[in-house]
CSV table of C-alpha atoms in Angstrom, one decimal:
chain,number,residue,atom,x,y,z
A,1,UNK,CA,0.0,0.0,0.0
A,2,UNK,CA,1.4,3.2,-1.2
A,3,UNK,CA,-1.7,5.2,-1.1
A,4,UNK,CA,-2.6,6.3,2.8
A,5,UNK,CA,-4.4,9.0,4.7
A,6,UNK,CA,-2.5,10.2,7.4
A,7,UNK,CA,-3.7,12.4,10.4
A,8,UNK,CA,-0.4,13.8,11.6
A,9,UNK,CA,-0.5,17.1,12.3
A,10,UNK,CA,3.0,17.7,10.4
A,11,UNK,CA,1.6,15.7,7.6
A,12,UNK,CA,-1.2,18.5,6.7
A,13,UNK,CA,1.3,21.7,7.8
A,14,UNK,CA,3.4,20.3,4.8
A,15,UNK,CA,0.7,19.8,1.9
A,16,UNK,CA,-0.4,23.5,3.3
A,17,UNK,CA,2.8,25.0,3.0
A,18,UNK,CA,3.3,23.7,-0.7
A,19,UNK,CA,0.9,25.8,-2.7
A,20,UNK,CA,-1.0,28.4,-2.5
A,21,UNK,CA,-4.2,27.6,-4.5
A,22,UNK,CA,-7.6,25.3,-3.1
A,23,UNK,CA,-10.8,24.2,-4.2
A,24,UNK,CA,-13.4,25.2,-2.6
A,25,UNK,CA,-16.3,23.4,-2.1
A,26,UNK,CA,-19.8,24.8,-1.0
A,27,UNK,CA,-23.4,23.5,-1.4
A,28,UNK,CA,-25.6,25.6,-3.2
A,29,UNK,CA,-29.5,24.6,-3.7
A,30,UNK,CA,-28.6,21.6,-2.4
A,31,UNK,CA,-26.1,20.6,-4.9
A,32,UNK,CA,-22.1,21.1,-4.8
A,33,UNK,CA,-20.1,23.7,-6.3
A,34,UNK,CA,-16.5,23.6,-6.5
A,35,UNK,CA,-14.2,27.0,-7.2
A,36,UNK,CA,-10.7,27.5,-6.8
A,37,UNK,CA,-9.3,30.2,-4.5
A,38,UNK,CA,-6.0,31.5,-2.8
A,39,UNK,CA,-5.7,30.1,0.6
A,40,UNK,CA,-3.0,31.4,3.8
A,41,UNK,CA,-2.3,29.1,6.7
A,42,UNK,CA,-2.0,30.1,10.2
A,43,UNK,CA,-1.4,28.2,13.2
A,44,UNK,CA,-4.7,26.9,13.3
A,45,UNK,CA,-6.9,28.9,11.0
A,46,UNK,CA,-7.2,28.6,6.9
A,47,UNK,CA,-7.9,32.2,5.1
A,48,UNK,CA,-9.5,31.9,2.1
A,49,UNK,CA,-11.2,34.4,-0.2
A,50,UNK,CA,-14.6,33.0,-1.3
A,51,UNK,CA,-17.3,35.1,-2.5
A,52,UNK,CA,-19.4,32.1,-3.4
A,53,UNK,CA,-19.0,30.8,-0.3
A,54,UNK,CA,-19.9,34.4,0.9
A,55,UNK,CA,-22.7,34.4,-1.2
A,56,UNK,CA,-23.7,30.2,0.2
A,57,UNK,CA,-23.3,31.9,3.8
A,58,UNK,CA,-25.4,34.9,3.7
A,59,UNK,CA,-28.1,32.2,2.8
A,60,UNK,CA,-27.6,29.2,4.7
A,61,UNK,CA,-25.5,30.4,8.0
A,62,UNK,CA,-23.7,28.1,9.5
A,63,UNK,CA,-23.0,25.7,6.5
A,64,UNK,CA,-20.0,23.4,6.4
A,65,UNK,CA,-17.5,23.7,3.3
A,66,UNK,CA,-14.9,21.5,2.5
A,67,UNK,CA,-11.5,22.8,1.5
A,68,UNK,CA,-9.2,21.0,-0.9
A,69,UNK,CA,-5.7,21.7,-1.6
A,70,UNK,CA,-3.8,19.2,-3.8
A,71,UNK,CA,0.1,18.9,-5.8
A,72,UNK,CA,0.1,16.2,-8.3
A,73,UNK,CA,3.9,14.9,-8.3
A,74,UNK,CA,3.6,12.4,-10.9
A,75,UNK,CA,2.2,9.7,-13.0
A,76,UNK,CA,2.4,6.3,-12.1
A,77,UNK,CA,3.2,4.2,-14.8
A,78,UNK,CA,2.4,0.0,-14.3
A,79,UNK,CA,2.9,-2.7,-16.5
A,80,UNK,CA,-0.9,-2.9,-16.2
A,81,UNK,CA,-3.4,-0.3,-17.1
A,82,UNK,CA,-5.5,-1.7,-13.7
A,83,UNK,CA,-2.1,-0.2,-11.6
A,84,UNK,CA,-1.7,3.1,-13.5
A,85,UNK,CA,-2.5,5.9,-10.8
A,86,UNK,CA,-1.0,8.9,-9.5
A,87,UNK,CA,1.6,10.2,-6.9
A,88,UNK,CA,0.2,13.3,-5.4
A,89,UNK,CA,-0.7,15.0,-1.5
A,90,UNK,CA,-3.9,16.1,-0.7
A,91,UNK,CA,-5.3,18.0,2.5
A,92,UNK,CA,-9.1,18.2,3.1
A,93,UNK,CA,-10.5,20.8,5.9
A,94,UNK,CA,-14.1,20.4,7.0
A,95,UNK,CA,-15.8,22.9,8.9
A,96,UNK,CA,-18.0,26.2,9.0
A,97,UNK,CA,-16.1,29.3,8.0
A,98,UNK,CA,-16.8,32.3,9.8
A,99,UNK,CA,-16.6,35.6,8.1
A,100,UNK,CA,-13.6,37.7,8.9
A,101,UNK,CA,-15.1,41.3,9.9
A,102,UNK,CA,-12.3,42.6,12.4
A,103,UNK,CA,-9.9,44.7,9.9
A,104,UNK,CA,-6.8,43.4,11.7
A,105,UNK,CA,-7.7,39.9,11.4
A,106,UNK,CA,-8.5,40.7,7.6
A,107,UNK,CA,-5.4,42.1,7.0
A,108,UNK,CA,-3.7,39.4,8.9
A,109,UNK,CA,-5.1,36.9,6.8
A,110,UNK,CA,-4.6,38.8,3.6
A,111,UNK,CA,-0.9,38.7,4.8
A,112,UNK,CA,-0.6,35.3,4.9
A,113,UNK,CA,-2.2,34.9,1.7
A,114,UNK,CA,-0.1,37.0,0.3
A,115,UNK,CA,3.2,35.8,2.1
A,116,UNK,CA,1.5,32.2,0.5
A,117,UNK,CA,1.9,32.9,-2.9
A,118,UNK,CA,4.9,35.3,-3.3
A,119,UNK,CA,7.3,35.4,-0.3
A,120,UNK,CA,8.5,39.1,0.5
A,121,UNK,CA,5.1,40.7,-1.2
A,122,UNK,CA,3.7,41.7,1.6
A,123,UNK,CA,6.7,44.7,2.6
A,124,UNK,CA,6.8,45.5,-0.8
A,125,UNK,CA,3.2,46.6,-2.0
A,126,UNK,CA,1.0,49.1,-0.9
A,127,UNK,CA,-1.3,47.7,2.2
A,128,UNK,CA,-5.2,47.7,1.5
A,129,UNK,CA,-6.8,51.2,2.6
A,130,UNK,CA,-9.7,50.9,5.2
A,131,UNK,CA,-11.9,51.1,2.2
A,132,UNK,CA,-10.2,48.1,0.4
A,133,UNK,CA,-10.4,46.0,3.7
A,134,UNK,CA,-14.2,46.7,4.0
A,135,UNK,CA,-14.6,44.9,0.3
A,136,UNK,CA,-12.7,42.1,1.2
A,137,UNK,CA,-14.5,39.1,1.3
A,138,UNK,CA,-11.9,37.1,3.9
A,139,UNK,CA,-13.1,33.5,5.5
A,140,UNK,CA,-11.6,31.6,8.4
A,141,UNK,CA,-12.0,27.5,8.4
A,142,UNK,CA,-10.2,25.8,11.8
A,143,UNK,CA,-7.7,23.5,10.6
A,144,UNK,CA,-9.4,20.8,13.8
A,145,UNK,CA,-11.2,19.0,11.4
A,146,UNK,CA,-8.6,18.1,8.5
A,147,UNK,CA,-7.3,14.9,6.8
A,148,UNK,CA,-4.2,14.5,4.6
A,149,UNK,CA,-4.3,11.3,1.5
A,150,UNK,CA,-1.3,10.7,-0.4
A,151,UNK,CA,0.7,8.3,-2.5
A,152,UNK,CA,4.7,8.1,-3.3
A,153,UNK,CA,6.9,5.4,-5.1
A,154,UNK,CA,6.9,3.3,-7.9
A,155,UNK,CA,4.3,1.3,-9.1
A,156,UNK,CA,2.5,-2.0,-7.3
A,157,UNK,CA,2.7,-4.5,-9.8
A,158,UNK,CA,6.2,-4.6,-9.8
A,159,UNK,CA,6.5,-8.3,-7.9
A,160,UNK,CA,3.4,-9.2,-10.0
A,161,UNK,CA,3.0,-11.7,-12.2
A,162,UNK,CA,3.2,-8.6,-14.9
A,163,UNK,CA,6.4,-7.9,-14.2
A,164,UNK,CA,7.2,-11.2,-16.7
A,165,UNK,CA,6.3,-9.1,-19.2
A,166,UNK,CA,9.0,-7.3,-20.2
A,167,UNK,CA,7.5,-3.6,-20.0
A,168,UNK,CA,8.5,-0.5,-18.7
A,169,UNK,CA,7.9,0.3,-15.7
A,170,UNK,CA,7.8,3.9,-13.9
A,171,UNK,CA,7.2,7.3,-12.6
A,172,UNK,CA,6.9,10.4,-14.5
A,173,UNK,CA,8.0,13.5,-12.3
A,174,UNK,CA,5.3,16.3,-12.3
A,175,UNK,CA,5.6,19.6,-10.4
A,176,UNK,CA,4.9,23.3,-10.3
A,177,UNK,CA,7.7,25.5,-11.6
A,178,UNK,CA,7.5,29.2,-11.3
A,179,UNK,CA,9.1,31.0,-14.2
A,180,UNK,CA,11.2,34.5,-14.3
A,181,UNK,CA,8.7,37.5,-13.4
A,182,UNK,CA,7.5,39.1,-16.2
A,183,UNK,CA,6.9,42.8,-15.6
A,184,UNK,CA,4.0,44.6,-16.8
A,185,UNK,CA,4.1,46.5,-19.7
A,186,UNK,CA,3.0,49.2,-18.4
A,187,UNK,CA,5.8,49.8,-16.0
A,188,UNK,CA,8.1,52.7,-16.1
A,189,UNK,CA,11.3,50.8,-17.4
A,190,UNK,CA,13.4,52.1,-14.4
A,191,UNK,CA,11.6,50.5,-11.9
A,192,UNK,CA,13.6,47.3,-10.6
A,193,UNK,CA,12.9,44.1,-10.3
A,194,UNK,CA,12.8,43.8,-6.1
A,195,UNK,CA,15.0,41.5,-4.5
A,196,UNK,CA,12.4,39.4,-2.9
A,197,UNK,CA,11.8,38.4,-6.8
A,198,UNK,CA,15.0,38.2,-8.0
B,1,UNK,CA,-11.5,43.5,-17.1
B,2,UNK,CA,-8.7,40.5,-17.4
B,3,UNK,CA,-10.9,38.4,-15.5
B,4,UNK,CA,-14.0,36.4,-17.6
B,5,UNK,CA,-16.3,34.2,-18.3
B,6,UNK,CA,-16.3,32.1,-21.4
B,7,UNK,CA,-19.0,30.0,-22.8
B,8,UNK,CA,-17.6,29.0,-26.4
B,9,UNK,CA,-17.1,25.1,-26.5
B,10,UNK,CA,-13.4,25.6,-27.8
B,11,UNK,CA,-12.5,27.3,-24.3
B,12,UNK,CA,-14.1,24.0,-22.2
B,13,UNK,CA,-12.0,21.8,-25.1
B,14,UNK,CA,-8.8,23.7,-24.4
B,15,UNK,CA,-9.1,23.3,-20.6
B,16,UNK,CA,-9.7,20.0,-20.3
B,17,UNK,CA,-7.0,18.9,-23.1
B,18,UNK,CA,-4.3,20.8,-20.8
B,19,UNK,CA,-4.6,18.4,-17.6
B,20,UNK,CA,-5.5,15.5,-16.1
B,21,UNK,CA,-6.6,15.7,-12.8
B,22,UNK,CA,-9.7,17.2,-11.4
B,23,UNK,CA,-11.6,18.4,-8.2
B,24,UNK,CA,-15.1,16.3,-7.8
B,25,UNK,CA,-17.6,17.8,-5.6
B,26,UNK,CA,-19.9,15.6,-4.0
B,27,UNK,CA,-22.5,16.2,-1.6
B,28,UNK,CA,-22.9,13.4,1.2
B,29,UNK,CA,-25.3,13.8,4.4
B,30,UNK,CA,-25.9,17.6,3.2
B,31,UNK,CA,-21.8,18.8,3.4
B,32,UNK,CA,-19.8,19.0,0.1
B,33,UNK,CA,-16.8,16.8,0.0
B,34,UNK,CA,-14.3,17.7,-2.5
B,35,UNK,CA,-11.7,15.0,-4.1
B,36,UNK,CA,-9.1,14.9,-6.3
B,37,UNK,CA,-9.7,12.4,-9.1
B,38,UNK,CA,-8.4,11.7,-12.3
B,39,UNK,CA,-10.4,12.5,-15.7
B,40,UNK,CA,-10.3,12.0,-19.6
B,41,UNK,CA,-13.0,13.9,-22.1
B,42,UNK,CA,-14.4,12.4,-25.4
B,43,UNK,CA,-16.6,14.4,-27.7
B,44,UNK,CA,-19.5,15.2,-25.2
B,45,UNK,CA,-18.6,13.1,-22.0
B,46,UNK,CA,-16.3,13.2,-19.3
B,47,UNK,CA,-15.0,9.5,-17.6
B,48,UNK,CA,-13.9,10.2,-14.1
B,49,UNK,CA,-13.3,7.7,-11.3
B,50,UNK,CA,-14.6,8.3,-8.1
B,51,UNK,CA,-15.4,6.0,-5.6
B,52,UNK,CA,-16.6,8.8,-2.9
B,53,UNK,CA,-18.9,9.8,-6.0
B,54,UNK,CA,-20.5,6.4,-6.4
B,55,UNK,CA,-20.9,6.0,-2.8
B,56,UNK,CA,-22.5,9.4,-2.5
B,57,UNK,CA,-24.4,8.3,-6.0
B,58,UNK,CA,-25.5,4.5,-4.1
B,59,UNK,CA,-27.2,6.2,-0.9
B,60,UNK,CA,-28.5,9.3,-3.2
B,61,UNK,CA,-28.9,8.0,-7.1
B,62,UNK,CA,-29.9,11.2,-9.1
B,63,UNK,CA,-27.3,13.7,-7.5
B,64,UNK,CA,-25.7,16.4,-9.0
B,65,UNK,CA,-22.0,16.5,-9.0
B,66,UNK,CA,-19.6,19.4,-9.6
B,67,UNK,CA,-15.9,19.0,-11.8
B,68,UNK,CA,-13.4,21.7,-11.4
B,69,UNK,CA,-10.5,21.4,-13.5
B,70,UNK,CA,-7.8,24.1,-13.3
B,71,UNK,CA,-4.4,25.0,-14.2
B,72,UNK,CA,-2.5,27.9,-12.6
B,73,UNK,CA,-0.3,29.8,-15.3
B,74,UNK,CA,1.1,33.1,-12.7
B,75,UNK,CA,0.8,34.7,-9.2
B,76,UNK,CA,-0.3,38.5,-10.9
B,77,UNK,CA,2.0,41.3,-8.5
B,78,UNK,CA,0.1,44.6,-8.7
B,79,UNK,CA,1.2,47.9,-7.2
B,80,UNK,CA,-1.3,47.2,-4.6
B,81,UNK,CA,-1.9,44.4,-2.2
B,82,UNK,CA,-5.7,44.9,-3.4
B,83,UNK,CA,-5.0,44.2,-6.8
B,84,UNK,CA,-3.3,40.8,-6.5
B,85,UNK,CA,-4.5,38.2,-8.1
B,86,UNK,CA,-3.7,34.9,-9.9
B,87,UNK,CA,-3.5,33.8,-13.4
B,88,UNK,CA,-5.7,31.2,-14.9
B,89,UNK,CA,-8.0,29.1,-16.5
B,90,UNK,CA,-10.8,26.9,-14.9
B,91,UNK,CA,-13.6,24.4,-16.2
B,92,UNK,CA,-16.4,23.7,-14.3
B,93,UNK,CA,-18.9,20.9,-15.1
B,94,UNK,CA,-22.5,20.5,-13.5
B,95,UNK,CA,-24.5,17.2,-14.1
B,96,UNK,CA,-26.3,13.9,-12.6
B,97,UNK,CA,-23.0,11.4,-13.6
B,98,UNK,CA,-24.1,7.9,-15.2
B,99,UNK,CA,-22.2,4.9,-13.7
B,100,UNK,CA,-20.4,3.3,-16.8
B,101,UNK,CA,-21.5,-0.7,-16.6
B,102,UNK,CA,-21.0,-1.4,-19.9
B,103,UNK,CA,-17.6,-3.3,-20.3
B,104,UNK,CA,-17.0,-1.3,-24.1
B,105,UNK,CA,-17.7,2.1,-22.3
B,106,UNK,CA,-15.4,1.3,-19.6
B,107,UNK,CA,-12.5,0.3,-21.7
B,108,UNK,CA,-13.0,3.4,-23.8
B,109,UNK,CA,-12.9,5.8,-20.5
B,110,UNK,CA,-10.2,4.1,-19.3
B,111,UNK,CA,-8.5,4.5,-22.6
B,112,UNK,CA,-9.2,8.4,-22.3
B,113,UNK,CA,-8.1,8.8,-18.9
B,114,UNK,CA,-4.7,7.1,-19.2
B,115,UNK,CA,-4.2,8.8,-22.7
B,116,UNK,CA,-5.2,12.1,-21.6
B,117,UNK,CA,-2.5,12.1,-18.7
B,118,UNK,CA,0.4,9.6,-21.0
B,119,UNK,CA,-0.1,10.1,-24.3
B,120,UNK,CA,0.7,6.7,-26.0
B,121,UNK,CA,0.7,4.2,-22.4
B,122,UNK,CA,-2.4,3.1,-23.9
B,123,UNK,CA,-1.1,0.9,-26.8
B,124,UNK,CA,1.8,0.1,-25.0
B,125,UNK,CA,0.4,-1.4,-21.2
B,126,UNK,CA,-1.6,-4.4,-20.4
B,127,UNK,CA,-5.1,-3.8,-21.4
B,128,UNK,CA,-7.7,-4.2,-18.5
B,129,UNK,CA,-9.1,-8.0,-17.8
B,130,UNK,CA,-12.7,-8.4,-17.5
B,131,UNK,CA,-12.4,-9.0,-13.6
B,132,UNK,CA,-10.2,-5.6,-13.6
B,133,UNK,CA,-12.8,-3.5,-15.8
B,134,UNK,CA,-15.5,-5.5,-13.4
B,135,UNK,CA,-13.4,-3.6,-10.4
B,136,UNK,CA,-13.4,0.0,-11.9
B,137,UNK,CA,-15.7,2.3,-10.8
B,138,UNK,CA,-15.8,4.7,-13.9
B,139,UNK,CA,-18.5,8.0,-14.1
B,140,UNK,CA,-19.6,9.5,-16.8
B,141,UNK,CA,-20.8,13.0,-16.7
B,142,UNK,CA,-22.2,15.2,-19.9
B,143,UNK,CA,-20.6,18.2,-20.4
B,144,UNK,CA,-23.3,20.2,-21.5
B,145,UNK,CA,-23.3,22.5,-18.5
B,146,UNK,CA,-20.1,23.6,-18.3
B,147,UNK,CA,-18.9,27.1,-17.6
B,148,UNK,CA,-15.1,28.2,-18.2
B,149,UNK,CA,-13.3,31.2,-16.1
B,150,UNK,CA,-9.7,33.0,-16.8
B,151,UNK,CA,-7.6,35.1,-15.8
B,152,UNK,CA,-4.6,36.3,-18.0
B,153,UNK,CA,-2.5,39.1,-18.7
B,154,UNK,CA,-0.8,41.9,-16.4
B,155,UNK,CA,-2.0,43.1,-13.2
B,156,UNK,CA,-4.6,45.5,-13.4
B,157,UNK,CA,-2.9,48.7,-11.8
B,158,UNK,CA,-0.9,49.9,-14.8
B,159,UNK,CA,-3.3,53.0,-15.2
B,160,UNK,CA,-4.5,53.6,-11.8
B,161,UNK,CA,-3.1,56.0,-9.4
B,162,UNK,CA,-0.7,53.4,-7.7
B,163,UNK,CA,1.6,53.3,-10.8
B,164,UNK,CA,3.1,56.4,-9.1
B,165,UNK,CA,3.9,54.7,-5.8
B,166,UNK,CA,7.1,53.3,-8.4
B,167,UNK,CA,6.8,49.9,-7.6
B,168,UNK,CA,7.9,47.0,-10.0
B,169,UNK,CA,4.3,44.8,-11.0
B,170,UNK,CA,4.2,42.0,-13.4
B,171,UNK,CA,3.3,38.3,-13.4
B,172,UNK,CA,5.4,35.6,-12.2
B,173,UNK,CA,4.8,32.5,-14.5
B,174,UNK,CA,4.1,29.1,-13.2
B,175,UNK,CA,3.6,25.8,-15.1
B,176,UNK,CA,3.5,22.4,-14.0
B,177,UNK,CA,6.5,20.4,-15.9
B,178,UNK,CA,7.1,17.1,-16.6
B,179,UNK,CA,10.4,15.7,-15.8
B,180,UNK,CA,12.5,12.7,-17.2
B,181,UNK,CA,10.4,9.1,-16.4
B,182,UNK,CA,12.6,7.7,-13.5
B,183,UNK,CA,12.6,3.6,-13.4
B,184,UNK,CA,10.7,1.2,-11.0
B,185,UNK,CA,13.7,0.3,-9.1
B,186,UNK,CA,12.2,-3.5,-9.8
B,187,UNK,CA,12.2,-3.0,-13.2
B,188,UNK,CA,14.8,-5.4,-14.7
B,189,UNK,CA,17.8,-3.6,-16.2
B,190,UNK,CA,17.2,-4.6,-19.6
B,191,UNK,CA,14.0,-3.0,-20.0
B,192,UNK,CA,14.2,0.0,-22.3
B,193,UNK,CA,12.0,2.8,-21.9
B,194,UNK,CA,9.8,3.1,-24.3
B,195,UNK,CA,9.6,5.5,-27.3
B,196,UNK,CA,6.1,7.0,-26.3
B,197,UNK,CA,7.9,8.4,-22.9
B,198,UNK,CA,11.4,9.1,-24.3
């Protein structure tokens, strides 16, 4: 078995710290809708933006979501089709979010948003005026009820009976790669590139 | 506006041809549960597995389900913290799915699903016995309803007051990238990768 669930708090703190985009999940009319978002940790708190879930809220109060976040690192190749799968980590939070109101938690949790997807951002850009804050719609989902599934290694069938056949056998890397900033073509061409980016 | 909504079939086409794993929302006893799955699309269906979606689809036949398929392309840097905002494309599918029984239909879905995430493994791995396509719990889902949303291009405070504050903004690219196939360390040594993956 190379496919597990694991409930270890350090298990879900790294699949968390690895990306910065989740699926959202929210029930709408009684049937499920599924958006992606940007997501920031804290210690026990996931910030997410989600004006559907916003919009779900303000109409069903107190509704649990479900948050996914998920990296695909690679594809599994058997010597059977039946063992083909995929290596990849995947956290799942339940809960009910509660809108963020307070403007310091908002701009605490747009910090570690931020901070989520591009390291140093946060000293460098012009903070969110009072105004900005008000129109920000910020959730909070406790991390308490969470679950982490994930599978590594080679494929299963390798002491199969398959394995007499003579085919390749393997894993085929997959991951995120973030390319050289590209700046805006509107921007004055003496403005440099900031050290937290370079 | 960077930021839309497409309807044109060609946009659902080109999102679901660039990846091959999706998020399925499921509702089960009333809370939306959200799991990553693997998919392939044909002309008018999309084959998914999902066990939690034929569980969910065995205590409530009938259900809607929710797809999301999405690929990141940049974290978008604006002059403000306000203006932040991601790069990317995102296909979402709405439908009651249709448990494939049919062994033909199964094999076919299959065939899709392993081809859309390794081109070529199809033709070159054991095909599927009938106990093995007997074990696979394949969904079909129509892609009639289907919505697409994307983001692209630079941030969107080139022209707004902020473009004074003289701060760099741009896009920082990401991708996910495949790397070289790395061996089942049983794999006998003989073995030579095959031309499909080369």
């Amino acid at each position: 078995m190379k496919e597990k669930g694991r409930t270890a708090r350090a298990d879900l703190d790294a699949v968390l710290a690895a990306g910065f985009v989740c699926h959202l999940g929210v029930v709408v009319d009684g049937a499920p809708v599924v958006v992606p978002t940007v997501y920031g940790a804290a210690e026990d708190t996931l910030y997410f933006h989600g004006s559907v879930a916003a919009r779900s809220l303000t109409s069903a109060p107190g509704q649990t979501v479900c948050v996914t976040v998920t990296h695909v690192d690679g594809i599994v190749l058997a010597r059977s089709l039946f063992e083909h799968s995929v290596n990849y980590r995947s956290a799942m939070i339940y809960g009910v979010p509660r809108p963020v109101t307070d403007p310091e938690e908002t701009l605490a949790g747009l910090r570690l948003i931020t901070e989520q997807a591009q390291p140093g951002q946060w000293d460098y850009a012009r903070r969110p005026s009072r105004k900005e804050l008000a129109a920000t719609t910020l959730l909070a989902l406790s991390l308490e009820e969470a679950s982490v599934k994930l599978r590594t290694g080679p494929p299963d069938d390798g002491d199969s009976p398959d394995a007499a056949l003579g085919l390749w056998a393997g894993v085929v890397p997959v991951r995120l790669v973030r390319g050289a900033p590209v700046p805006d073509p509107a921007l004055a061409p003496d403005i440099p590139l900031p050290h937290h980016l370079g």
